[in-house]
Amino acid sequence: MSILKKQGRTRAQESSSAIERMYITMRHLFNRGFYKPMGVSGETLREALLILRPEIYGSIAEEKVELDGLLYVIDRLPERIEECRFINLTSDEGYKNSLFEPIIPRKRRRNCYRIDEEQMNIEITRGRSEIYDILTHLTFLFIESHKIMNRVLINDRGDLTRDWEKLEKAVLSDEEFTQKEREVAITHTANILGRTFQEVSEAAPLFNTKNNSRRFLEIIYWLGKLAIAEMTKDNKRTVTFSPVLRERLGHHIHGEIWAQNIKKTLKENGLIHRPIHIISANMHSVMNTIYAPVALKTELKKGSKLDVYELLSDEKNEKLRNKVEKAAIQNGMIYVADESGTNINVQIFDMCKLAIKDNQFCDQTTQPNDPPVILVMDYAFGEQAYETMEELLKPFNELDNTTYLDVRSVSIMGKAGILDGGKGDIMIPSAHLFEGTADNYPFKNALKKEDLEGNGLRVFEGAMVTVLGTSLQNRDILKFFYDSTWNVIGLEMEGAHYQKAIQAASKLRGNIQEDVEVLYAYYASDNPLETGSTLASGGLGTTGVKPTYLITEKILHHIYKL
């Protein structure tokens, strides 16, 4: 038993060391300004990722090509990036005012631009976490591309297998596929990938876009083609970081503009001196919880609140969603669309304008203080949480006038990986640990486990790990945290960064009141310790609706009492 424990500990230590090497290497490459992912300069990243073997990347260390991980990565990178030899990470450098058409990945809000046949530019406006995310995904992508190359390249002369020639013919054909032709192409592709016909048949449609039903075949072809060119012609793929990005990173340029716009909006609407409650959440749950009873009275008579929330979560019910949004705007909601590049939109709710009978928020007998203002900010990304929260909690300076915000509470609601439980379960953190460091942030959470129990969902309470990126989830490290005295219940990307900003503003800098209420709650998007339950296995679907709205309601109830 002791030997097994020792081996397990060693594996966790190896994985932890690999994450640290990746972290240091990515910062070094950024400072250097460029690197070749499949060359000598990218070797440390590749080796560390293969040692780490993150759960999200499945069979990265095996000869067969990983399909779930490939879909996860492709959804988060710009379309047709696999065709590009040169990938340039830039700051916001004015491309939105050019004739270049922005390309926005399906699962990441970032602007990308195809400059020419060989170059893709990706705008970085969300800080270092975004760079780590992209570089990790690119490393995975290029490792997989060399697996393809190794399976189709016969010799040093550049001779290729018959399977590759058939795939190339299918991809370059302008004619629509018949079902038989599609299955022939998939058969050859399955041989190339080391996967079964059934596996590839099931995976291929998931990559399709509205206008492209052969997207999967094209991805495999171009990944292989560029890897073959690297091997036979030494045409190495290159990642560069623009000088402007390297100069601006860490200066909070986007966060400062973002926060200033919000404060200007508060002042223009006479809300800057009112009690403010900040909520980091999605752009629908708070709005729907407050305004669905106002806008959808007929639907609520036919079913429960949960039924209505599920209807609103379905993209097909756009009319219902628009009806709620219209009611919200007419009854005190102000929408602040992001123009700073943070990709974080904001909703401001003046609760005094809520059109309900006996609105207690405007009743001086029940609400003797000024009626509250709820400010909902969309999800930040990793380290961006510190930048945006720090800037938001600073006083508003305009024409030599300084106005301190009366922030009464800060609530953080989001998705996270759970270590004991399954999708849809709830986590109530009591502390955040920052992965790869000894940094830890214990805090008093105003939300308690008992607040959310008794609703048909499992609720867990304990510490949570703030990770460098979801793409670095590793079973051995997570198992170590889970089994250790750290009492870790889950992992996410923003908690420690938010808490660092809140504690600095309230305990050290005096920007907000010291006794500000803090409410944290997460619902489980995946369990990285369970095979088949990682983020790469797919989204939550309607499973996430109940915990999302339950947490939202509890946060709002707490705010109403303050």
Coordinates of C-alpha atoms in Angstrom, one line a residue, residues 12 48 73 80 114 131 135 138 156 164 195 201 205 222 267 287 302 329 373 386 409 439 442 473 553:
A12 CA 1.2 13.9 -9.0
A48 CA 5.4 18.8 -20.6
V73 CA -9.9 22.6 -29.2
R80 CA -9.6 27.2 -40.7
R114 CA -7.4 35.6 -41.6
I131 CA -2.4 33.2 -24.0
L135 CA -0.7 28.0 -26.7
L138 CA -2.1 24.9 -30.4
D156 CA 11.9 10.4 -46.6
W164 CA -4.0 9.9 -47.7
R195 CA -9.8 4.9 -35.2
S201 CA -18.7 8.5 -38.4
P205 CA -20.8 15.6 -37.9
W222 CA -4.8 20.4 -43.4
K267 CA -23.4 58.4 -13.0
M287 CA -32.5 39.0 -15.8
K302 CA -49.1 26.7 -17.4
I329 CA -35.4 47.4 -20.4
V373 CA -28.6 48.6 -7.8
Y386 CA -8.4 40.2 -11.3
S409 CA -21.9 42.7 -1.9
D439 CA -1.2 31.2 -2.6
P442 CA -9.7 31.8 2.8
Q473 CA -6.7 19.4 -15.8
E553 CA -32.4 33.0 -6.6

